[in-house]
């Protein structure tokens, strides 16, 4: 069913190469669009390009990219200027301005497209492919043109890397050291429009914003360094372009653009789930670890309280029900905690019913009880909070206080002698 | 009480600034001498930040002019350092503390030029001066508010300027950081540098500043702190005497009137 050998056909390789170049340049420029919080503008520009393409076609009667690019560039840029003008001169906020410009331009584009289709102009078939991309129809000439544009874009970003970085982070400061920020912004938005104009060949007007923004948004999860972020964005978009373009040939009659966007989205979703530090899985594991730590420390603390109330304190044995009398814990939870504590060597099982703290367990229990009391003292004596309000707070804080904080608390409280709180 | 100085380092003449037809600074006129720490104080919305921004050419000026070192800003840019409000940037930006301090060197680099090794040395040195060398590679969003402010000060130091204009460097900062920054500023003025600080807290002002500028849309006072810190002047700045001025301000805004006829 799948014909893999088709991938080595020179025409197909042209298409894959074209998609690759477009995706790479879009994601490079898109990193700055994303960081400057202009993602929505990217979407407006992508839609605003359609009337430009149609007008250029009507005027020149050709689908040669050398004629279509200037037209697309013109209306794309016009949309940016319009959004700025509307926000600046009226009470309309940016999000509303973007919606207005996007829909008006796109509507005009669709109208022009329909006019062209009914006009009977020669050579007009395939123009509607700009809606969803027409990568499969790329000629070697197209690839050359877009390849050169893509290389120019990347070269410009590389050359003005430090200027764009500062502009994106702190525009006022950039201006204060004499950067021509208006010129730089003009240049950057020009590059953005150009990247969108080329990228549209691959994925089309409707999906273009994702080619621009998704790689950067995904890359941001993996790194805190700007140059690494750009590199990862390029990597993600390259992989998506190659896979997307290949799939559309291996399984014929599959559209290229949507496949590229599908792979991009998959990368994004996987990232949101599995990314280090900020991913859902990491956060979930951390929550679980905290819960487990709280459970274990609470059991040790309760055990410790119990030992303090028995005469022969160091070798006292308790039943699980003794714990539950002191502290409301579900049996399943308690069993889980006890099991973990036994395996960690803090608790020993005496026989079927009785448990005792090991020396280390006693130490841990004492530490937690001590921190609990220390925090209560800090709240009552230092922050003058009513004594009957501090217990619940201390129940949580006792688990997070570090030895350094403990030391500081002891110093400001004047090394208080702390007796375990027995309830 | 407006004391003018001979051969001023900063000269502000009849400065008026409007935002969308709404005047936020009215005819500000004052001069500042060299080698001092000056505080700019006034209530919320008094136009303190706007004044500093106008001095740095960051907001369009309706009338009047600013002269630094007796010249236009663009002639002396390399000698002036601006510290924006900490809240004006997104601290989630992918950069380390060192990256941000390095930005202070960009003014000395040409187009296309990357920061050199010597620039890194300077940046590390400036981080050390604010006690942040241990955090050089820390992502900036993981720094506390006080540490972020220290990074901004370090970036400013890296510019190696003669005049420093700082917008609320003590806002949202712990007392240890505030003391450390003040020490640093005093050290800088002892080397002949001049520091202008937008500040909020009246109590600390006397210990921090040599010179005080009080304002509330218009200039109330400018002079040595001992002479300006009087009950009458503070009353005039913070009290409700400005009702007519703010009413006119709103009127201009509502009627869409320009602040100057031409």
XYZ file of C-alpha atoms in Angstrom:
685
model
C 0.000 0.000 0.000
C 2.758 2.464 0.963
C 5.366 3.164 -1.621
C 8.494 4.265 0.224
C 10.706 4.432 -2.831
C 8.780 7.473 -3.996
C 10.586 9.499 -1.314
C 13.790 9.287 -3.334
C 12.208 10.749 -6.414
C 13.962 14.109 -7.080
C 10.661 15.981 -7.321
C 9.596 14.694 -3.935
C 12.920 15.616 -2.463
C 12.393 19.142 -3.746
C 9.084 19.323 -1.924
C 10.563 17.962 1.309
C 13.454 20.401 1.049
C 11.070 23.290 0.355
C 8.920 22.457 3.378
C 12.037 22.122 5.501
C 13.362 25.556 4.534
C 10.004 27.234 5.085
C 9.453 25.622 8.466
C 12.936 26.438 9.659
C 12.694 30.110 8.722
C 9.171 30.420 10.134
C 10.169 28.902 13.472
C 13.319 31.048 13.759
C 11.430 34.284 13.228
C 8.493 32.882 15.194
C 10.636 32.555 18.317
C 10.817 36.330 18.531
C 7.150 36.755 17.592
C 6.299 34.416 20.475
C 8.616 36.098 22.970
C 7.271 39.530 22.085
C 3.750 38.211 22.720
C 2.717 38.952 19.148
C 1.485 35.439 18.327
C -1.991 36.630 17.406
C -0.583 39.221 15.035
C 1.095 36.340 13.205
C -2.302 34.789 12.659
C -3.748 38.085 11.402
C -0.856 38.511 8.962
C -1.265 34.965 7.663
C -4.922 35.573 6.872
C -4.288 39.051 5.490
C -1.917 37.620 2.897
C -4.708 35.979 0.910
C -6.115 39.178 -0.679
C -2.556 40.190 -1.581
C -1.976 36.931 -3.424
C -5.284 37.258 -5.253
C -4.617 40.874 -6.246
C -1.146 40.028 -7.479
C -2.634 37.217 -9.557
C -5.352 39.445 -11.006
C -2.800 42.110 -11.962
C -0.181 39.779 -13.432
C -2.136 36.698 -14.375
C 0.614 34.362 -13.185
C 1.311 32.155 -10.186
C 5.011 32.847 -10.362
C 6.103 33.400 -6.747
C 8.223 36.383 -7.758
C 4.952 38.201 -8.479
C 2.834 36.718 -5.701
C 5.339 37.366 -2.877
C 5.315 41.177 -3.178
C 1.504 41.221 -3.240
C 1.287 38.950 -0.215
C 3.952 40.947 1.568
C 2.090 44.187 0.965
C -1.278 43.204 2.424
C 0.419 41.213 5.216
C 2.325 44.234 6.333
C -0.686 46.477 5.860
C -2.545 44.322 8.398
C 0.179 44.899 11.022
C 0.058 48.646 10.421
C -3.740 48.621 10.635
C -3.767 46.716 13.933
C -1.264 49.215 15.363
C -3.231 52.186 14.030
C -6.546 50.921 15.411
C -5.081 50.241 18.863
C -3.309 53.559 18.942
C -6.052 55.859 17.712
C -9.186 54.303 19.157
C -10.450 52.747 22.327
C -10.416 49.294 20.699
C -7.959 46.951 22.410
C -5.408 44.895 20.524
C -7.221 41.545 20.617
C -10.351 43.117 19.124
C -8.308 45.016 16.537
C -6.621 41.776 15.475
C -9.981 40.012 15.091
C -11.368 42.852 13.006
C -8.364 43.094 10.691
C -8.063 39.323 10.352
C -11.672 38.766 9.358
C -11.940 41.774 7.051
C -8.771 40.861 5.138
C -9.583 37.173 5.004
C -13.131 37.905 3.882
C -11.793 40.136 1.132
C -9.366 37.392 0.163
C -12.086 34.778 -0.148
C -14.228 37.184 -2.141
C -11.356 37.887 -4.560
C -10.675 34.173 -4.821
C -14.272 33.527 -5.802
C -14.168 36.360 -8.345
C -11.030 34.851 -9.887
C -12.543 31.381 -10.024
C -15.610 32.637 -11.844
C -13.685 34.940 -14.160
C -12.454 32.189 -16.394
C -8.883 33.513 -16.231
C -6.338 31.092 -17.623
C -4.121 29.316 -15.238
C -6.234 30.179 -12.183
C -6.760 26.632 -10.980
C -4.814 25.819 -7.842
C -4.861 29.328 -6.426
C -7.262 28.197 -3.705
C -4.506 25.833 -2.563
C -3.119 28.827 -0.687
C -5.866 28.231 1.853
C -4.399 24.946 3.053
C -1.003 24.934 1.386
C 0.157 23.458 -1.852
C 3.462 21.931 -0.960
C 2.927 18.977 -3.283
C 2.700 21.338 -6.232
C 6.022 23.052 -5.504
C 8.243 23.296 -8.550
C 12.010 23.364 -8.372
C 11.875 27.053 -9.229
C 9.563 27.706 -6.250
C 11.934 25.848 -3.991
C 14.845 27.966 -5.169
C 12.975 31.194 -4.531
C 11.715 30.155 -1.109
C 15.056 28.641 -0.215
C 16.806 31.935 -0.867
C 14.174 33.871 1.098
C 14.492 31.396 3.979
C 18.288 31.722 4.047
C 17.984 35.521 4.006
C 15.598 35.395 6.974
C 17.873 33.161 9.007
C 20.886 35.295 8.141
C 19.031 38.437 9.262
C 18.039 36.865 12.573
C 21.591 35.684 13.105
C 23.009 39.114 12.310
C 20.597 41.043 14.551
C 20.390 38.388 17.265
C 21.565 40.618 20.108
C 19.448 43.573 18.988
C 16.288 41.458 18.666
C 16.987 39.800 22.006
C 17.200 43.147 23.799
C 14.213 44.534 21.891
C 12.109 41.556 22.959
C 13.190 41.645 26.598
C 13.361 45.343 27.424
C 12.399 47.794 24.696
C 12.765 50.916 26.839
C 16.287 49.963 27.821
C 17.140 49.187 24.200
C 15.986 52.671 23.258
C 17.870 54.203 26.176
C 21.196 52.870 24.878
C 20.473 54.362 21.489
C 18.977 51.439 19.563
C 16.609 52.601 16.852
C 13.797 50.501 18.286
C 11.190 51.637 15.763
C 13.471 50.615 12.917
C 14.245 47.289 14.596
C 10.550 46.595 15.142
C 9.877 47.439 11.522
C 12.626 45.070 10.446
C 11.390 42.279 12.706
C 7.792 42.613 11.577
C 9.026 42.717 7.986
C 10.898 39.456 8.568
C 7.796 37.981 10.196
C 5.621 38.873 7.222
C 8.232 37.450 4.855
C 8.425 34.207 6.849
C 4.648 33.911 6.782
C 4.492 34.654 3.072
C 6.929 31.838 2.302
C 5.509 29.443 4.871
C 2.048 29.750 3.378
C 3.247 27.748 0.383
C 3.659 24.792 2.690
C 0.753 24.897 5.123
C -1.602 27.557 3.821
C -3.188 30.660 5.265
C -5.320 28.920 7.845
C -2.611 26.810 9.489
C 0.294 29.221 9.169
C 0.154 30.606 12.698
C 0.973 27.189 14.117
C 4.084 26.886 11.938
C 5.196 30.256 13.275
C 4.353 29.876 16.959
C 4.091 26.186 17.896
C 7.819 25.370 17.575
C 8.780 28.332 19.796
C 6.065 27.654 22.368
C 7.144 24.015 22.523
C 10.853 24.828 22.705
C 10.283 27.214 25.619
C 9.404 24.208 27.791
C 12.774 22.582 27.225
C 15.200 25.390 27.898
C 15.807 28.717 29.619
C 18.362 29.901 27.062
C 17.344 31.930 24.038
C 19.832 30.502 21.550
C 19.036 26.949 22.646
C 15.349 27.777 22.350
C 15.793 28.889 18.733
C 17.811 25.757 18.025
C 15.136 23.468 19.519
C 12.387 25.337 17.642
C 14.292 24.763 14.395
C 14.777 21.105 15.278
C 11.091 20.554 16.040
C 9.924 22.309 12.896
C 12.473 20.438 10.720
C 11.372 17.078 12.041
C 7.719 18.039 11.543
C 8.353 19.269 8.006
C 10.263 16.142 6.984
C 7.779 13.742 8.554
C 4.757 15.723 7.364
C 5.966 16.022 3.790
C 7.047 12.365 3.657
C 3.769 11.065 5.043
C 1.814 12.943 2.408
C 3.748 11.042 -0.269
C 3.828 7.635 1.375
C 0.092 7.699 1.923
C -1.067 9.396 -1.272
C -3.796 11.998 -1.370
C -2.832 13.127 2.098
C -2.326 16.919 2.291
C 1.177 18.052 3.283
C 0.408 21.181 5.289
C -2.047 19.639 7.723
C 0.352 16.733 8.255
C 3.187 19.085 9.161
C 0.898 20.852 11.612
C -0.278 17.509 13.020
C 3.298 16.441 13.773
C 4.008 19.860 15.291
C 0.954 19.568 17.508
C 1.999 16.088 18.572
C 5.409 17.457 19.614
C 3.666 20.248 21.534
C 1.271 17.924 23.333
C 4.026 15.453 24.235
C 6.067 18.372 25.534
C 3.277 19.722 27.719
C 2.997 16.270 29.247
C 6.612 15.183 29.567
C 8.746 18.350 29.681
C 11.197 18.661 32.583
C 10.208 21.088 35.393
C 7.027 22.366 33.744
C 5.492 19.191 32.294
C 2.308 17.666 33.658
C 3.970 14.361 34.584
C 6.771 16.024 36.524
C 4.293 18.205 38.402
C 2.108 15.200 39.167
C 5.065 13.151 40.436
C 6.136 16.031 42.635
C 2.644 16.306 44.116
C 2.655 12.596 44.836
C 6.082 12.766 46.438
C 4.956 15.624 48.657
C 1.826 13.722 49.699
C 3.890 10.637 50.524
C 6.430 12.675 52.489
C 3.678 14.357 54.500
C 2.018 11.033 55.234
C 5.246 9.422 56.436
C 6.321 12.388 58.522
C 2.893 12.629 60.116
C 3.013 8.952 61.119
C 6.515 9.317 62.568
C 5.465 12.430 64.443
C 2.423 10.697 65.918
C 4.541 7.727 66.922
C 6.932 10.118 68.578
C 4.119 11.828 70.525
C 2.978 8.391 71.676
C 6.425 7.431 72.927
C 6.540 10.644 74.961
C 3.374 9.707 76.804
C 4.554 6.246 77.808
C 6.836 5.805 80.820
C 9.451 3.571 79.180
C 9.601 5.855 76.230
C 12.455 4.529 74.120
C 11.130 1.025 73.765
C 7.432 1.458 73.372
C 5.203 -0.599 71.122
C 2.000 0.583 69.580
C -0.863 -0.718 67.571
C -2.084 1.009 64.435
C -5.302 1.821 66.217
C -3.278 3.884 68.706
C -2.125 6.016 65.821
C -5.615 6.378 64.465
C -6.856 7.534 67.845
C -4.364 10.407 67.667
C -4.740 11.215 64.031
C -7.539 10.543 61.583
C -5.960 8.546 58.786
C -7.699 6.153 56.466
C -6.582 2.591 57.049
C -5.351 2.091 53.487
C -3.313 5.274 53.715
C -1.900 4.343 57.094
C -0.913 0.891 55.882
C 0.776 2.363 52.836
C 2.735 4.795 55.005
C 3.727 2.154 57.558
C 4.900 -0.180 54.817
C 7.079 2.519 53.289
C 8.485 3.478 56.685
C 9.345 -0.133 57.459
C 11.191 -0.494 54.180
C 13.027 2.761 54.866
C 14.071 1.512 58.300
C 12.237 4.057 60.436
C 9.700 1.637 61.887
C 9.991 -1.999 62.891
C 7.229 -4.521 63.098
C 7.249 -6.371 66.410
C 4.542 -8.908 65.704
C 1.186 -8.982 63.973
C -0.154 -6.004 65.841
C 2.642 -4.044 67.416
C 5.093 -1.593 65.861
C 7.989 0.397 67.272
C 10.160 3.290 66.102
C 13.780 2.555 65.277
C 16.417 4.943 66.633
C 16.423 6.821 63.322
C 12.633 6.856 63.241
C 12.549 8.359 66.709
C 14.985 11.023 65.561
C 12.894 11.868 62.507
C 9.677 12.001 64.518
C 11.297 14.262 67.039
C 12.607 16.532 64.284
C 9.145 17.000 62.747
C 7.511 17.588 66.127
C 10.248 20.071 66.914
C 9.707 21.972 63.642
C 5.975 22.001 64.281
C 6.453 23.605 67.661
C 9.110 25.964 66.344
C 6.760 27.297 63.691
C 3.948 27.699 66.210
C 6.275 29.661 68.457
C 7.416 31.800 65.553
C 3.829 32.632 64.647
C 2.680 33.343 68.191
C 5.731 35.068 69.600
C 7.272 36.735 66.594
C 4.299 37.488 64.382
C 1.813 37.800 67.270
C -0.800 35.508 65.783
C -3.382 34.118 68.188
C -2.211 30.759 69.655
C -5.407 28.967 68.639
C -4.797 29.858 64.973
C -1.317 28.483 64.505
C -1.682 24.704 64.689
C -3.121 24.105 61.223
C -0.492 26.295 59.641
C 2.301 24.433 61.436
C 0.869 21.104 60.232
C 1.921 22.032 56.684
C 4.985 24.151 57.298
C 6.676 21.460 59.413
C 7.169 19.430 56.220
C 8.887 22.107 54.174
C 11.225 23.802 56.649
C 14.861 23.228 55.709
C 17.686 22.827 58.275
C 18.905 26.336 57.357
C 15.489 27.825 58.082
C 15.297 25.810 61.291
C 18.586 27.323 62.393
C 17.421 30.835 61.571
C 14.151 30.296 63.423
C 16.028 29.032 66.460
C 18.244 32.096 66.413
C 15.469 34.651 66.227
C 13.450 32.792 68.865
C 16.519 32.593 71.126
C 16.975 28.793 71.065
C 13.744 28.000 72.850
C 13.545 24.859 74.911
C 10.911 22.886 73.152
C 8.792 20.305 74.846
C 6.874 18.023 72.571
C 3.293 18.939 72.209
C 1.199 16.116 73.604
C -2.416 15.931 72.776
C 11.625 76.217 47.101
C 13.398 75.647 43.831
C 17.150 75.950 44.038
C 18.940 76.284 40.713
C 22.610 75.370 40.428
C 25.526 76.766 38.442
C 26.828 74.508 35.662
C 24.151 71.884 36.182
C 24.637 68.239 35.259
C 20.951 67.997 34.467
C 18.931 70.928 33.226
C 15.218 70.573 32.644
C 13.487 73.541 31.104
C 9.719 74.049 30.856
C 9.123 70.345 30.260
C 5.552 69.360 29.413
C 4.472 65.834 28.541
C 1.031 64.594 27.517
C -0.322 61.087 27.095
C -3.242 60.965 24.685
C -3.926 64.646 25.212
C -3.814 64.199 28.984
C -1.010 66.293 30.489
C 1.054 64.281 32.955
C 3.832 66.843 33.428
C 3.263 70.593 33.504
C 6.137 73.033 32.857
C 8.817 71.265 34.892
C 11.900 73.433 35.483
C 14.870 72.393 37.591
C 18.609 71.789 37.643
C 20.692 69.187 39.443
C 24.390 69.385 40.421
C 27.034 66.728 39.808
C 28.060 64.028 42.297
C 24.849 63.684 44.295
C 22.136 61.140 44.923
C 18.869 62.875 44.121
C 15.458 61.503 44.968
C 12.369 62.232 42.900
C 9.304 61.916 45.092
C 5.610 62.538 44.909
C 2.298 60.700 45.256
C 1.077 57.971 42.916
C 0.400 59.298 39.436
C 2.540 62.387 40.024
C 4.489 61.726 36.838
C 7.788 60.622 38.414
C 8.407 57.767 35.992
C 7.299 59.933 33.089
C 9.826 62.567 34.107
C 12.658 60.017 33.991
C 11.388 58.614 30.702
C 11.211 62.103 29.248
C 14.816 62.649 30.331
C 15.757 59.466 28.449
C 13.730 60.458 25.378
C 11.375 57.512 25.842
C 8.192 59.583 25.740
C 7.422 62.380 23.289
C 7.897 65.796 24.842
C 5.141 68.383 24.364
C 7.311 71.380 25.075
C 10.591 72.308 26.713
C 13.896 70.474 26.701
C 16.255 68.338 28.751
C 19.995 68.874 28.762
C 22.373 66.319 30.274
C 25.998 67.338 30.724
C 24.913 70.552 28.976
C 24.058 68.664 25.786
C 21.286 66.740 24.093
C 20.859 63.154 25.197
C 22.011 61.695 21.901
C 25.416 63.374 22.225
C 26.047 61.897 25.680
C 24.142 58.617 25.587
C 27.205 56.549 26.509
C 27.505 58.496 29.772
C 23.902 57.904 30.846
C 22.389 54.719 32.244
C 18.674 54.088 32.641
C 17.148 51.499 34.970
C 13.490 50.871 34.054
C 10.909 49.737 36.578
C 11.346 46.074 37.360
C 7.727 45.377 36.428
C 8.205 46.767 32.940
C 9.763 43.537 31.635
C 8.649 39.923 31.491
C 10.961 38.006 33.837
C 9.916 34.754 32.189
C 12.125 35.681 29.248
C 14.666 32.951 28.446
C 17.791 34.574 29.883
C 20.156 34.102 32.811
C 21.181 36.819 35.263
C 24.489 37.087 33.389
C 22.698 37.444 30.042
C 20.739 40.411 31.390
C 23.816 42.103 32.852
C 25.622 41.597 29.537
C 22.888 43.702 27.904
C 24.454 46.625 29.736
C 27.446 46.221 27.421
C 25.427 46.232 24.187
C 25.683 50.026 23.936
C 29.437 49.641 23.528
C 29.142 46.972 20.828
C 28.643 47.587 17.131
C 25.879 46.102 15.010
C 26.399 42.357 14.481
C 29.085 42.289 17.168
C 28.692 39.660 19.893
C 29.649 40.359 23.532
C 33.386 39.811 23.950
C 35.211 38.009 26.711
C 36.093 41.370 28.274
C 32.374 42.227 28.379
C 31.734 39.007 30.259
C 34.449 39.934 32.750
C 32.790 43.300 33.332
C 29.356 41.690 33.685
C 30.633 39.141 36.232
C 32.353 41.912 38.115
C 29.129 43.933 38.258
C 27.194 40.904 39.477
C 29.793 40.566 42.212
C 29.326 44.220 43.198
C 25.637 43.582 43.867
C 26.368 40.267 45.608
C 24.835 38.132 42.865
C 27.841 36.308 41.396
C 26.533 32.988 42.729
C 23.374 33.448 40.662
C 25.059 34.323 37.355
C 23.654 31.327 35.503
C 20.274 31.264 37.227
C 17.234 31.745 34.997
C 15.865 35.195 35.829
C 12.340 34.005 36.643
C 13.807 31.907 39.459
C 15.222 34.963 41.214
C 13.393 36.757 44.011
C 12.119 40.293 43.444
C 15.090 41.743 45.304
C 17.533 39.653 43.295
C 15.908 40.715 40.033
C 16.340 44.330 41.066
C 20.001 43.654 41.848
C 20.416 42.207 38.365
C 18.967 45.394 36.888
C 21.370 47.493 38.975
C 24.260 45.282 37.843
C 23.243 45.784 34.212
C 23.273 49.504 34.828
C 26.740 49.317 36.430
C 27.973 47.378 33.398
C 27.193 50.433 31.283
C 29.944 52.253 33.157
C 28.099 55.581 32.943
C 28.482 58.893 34.779
C 24.786 59.562 35.300
C 22.299 56.941 36.470
C 18.542 57.386 36.234
C 16.740 54.699 38.227
C 12.980 54.159 38.242
C 11.873 52.793 41.621
C 14.924 50.605 42.322
C 13.612 49.972 45.848
C 10.110 48.843 44.876
C 9.343 45.311 46.054
C 12.813 44.883 47.490
C 13.782 43.444 50.877
C 15.497 45.678 53.386
C 18.885 43.930 53.008
C 18.869 44.580 49.255
C 17.756 48.170 49.767
C 20.619 48.850 52.176
C 23.121 47.165 49.886
C 21.963 49.189 46.883
C 22.096 52.462 48.833
C 25.660 51.682 49.955
C 26.590 51.027 46.356
C 25.008 54.285 45.177
C 26.857 56.261 47.858
C 30.100 54.652 46.771
C 29.350 55.658 43.193
C 28.720 59.307 44.074
C 31.968 59.402 46.027
C 33.617 58.577 42.686
C 31.940 61.633 41.177
C 28.996 59.862 39.570
C 25.473 61.199 39.816
C 22.407 59.122 40.652
C 18.756 60.104 40.287
C 16.272 57.763 41.943
C 12.476 57.667 41.812
C 11.466 56.770 45.349
C 8.342 56.207 47.407
C 9.214 56.006 51.065
C 9.434 59.382 52.810
C 10.968 57.948 55.988
C 14.116 56.632 54.368
C 14.521 59.572 52.002
C 16.514 61.662 54.444
C 19.135 58.956 54.915
C 19.427 58.104 51.255
C 19.467 61.367 49.340
C 21.537 64.545 49.199
C 19.031 66.322 47.015
C 15.269 66.039 46.745
C 12.861 66.844 43.933
C 9.212 66.960 45.005
C 6.590 66.884 42.328
C 2.945 66.343 41.658
C 2.252 66.861 37.969
C 4.154 70.120 38.313
C 7.367 70.751 40.227
C 6.852 71.563 43.903
C 10.421 71.811 45.142
C 14.000 71.007 44.243
C 16.968 71.520 46.528
C 19.250 70.033 49.195
C 17.246 67.515 51.180
C 17.471 69.379 54.486
C 15.825 72.425 52.963
C 13.193 70.589 50.972
C 12.065 68.092 53.635
C 9.716 70.530 55.296
C 6.215 69.982 56.452
C 4.831 72.718 54.208
C 6.437 71.415 51.034
C 5.454 67.811 51.766
C 1.929 69.000 52.465
C 1.921 70.832 49.174
C 3.146 67.736 47.321
C 0.991 65.103 48.949
C -1.938 67.217 50.105
C -5.080 67.834 48.113
C -4.092 71.229 46.754
C -4.054 70.095 43.166
C -7.732 69.717 42.580
C -8.018 72.469 39.999
C -4.964 71.251 38.095
C -6.271 67.688 37.870
C -9.725 68.920 36.900
C -8.214 70.929 34.047
C -6.174 67.867 33.084
C -9.309 65.784 32.797
C -11.032 68.560 30.916
C -8.277 68.737 28.283
C -8.493 64.989 27.914
C -12.254 64.935 27.608
C -12.464 67.851 25.167
C -9.525 66.460 23.175
C -7.683 69.776 23.557
C -3.951 70.063 22.877
C -1.754 71.359 25.713
C -0.165 73.957 23.388
C -2.084 75.917 20.784
C 0.402 75.036 18.081
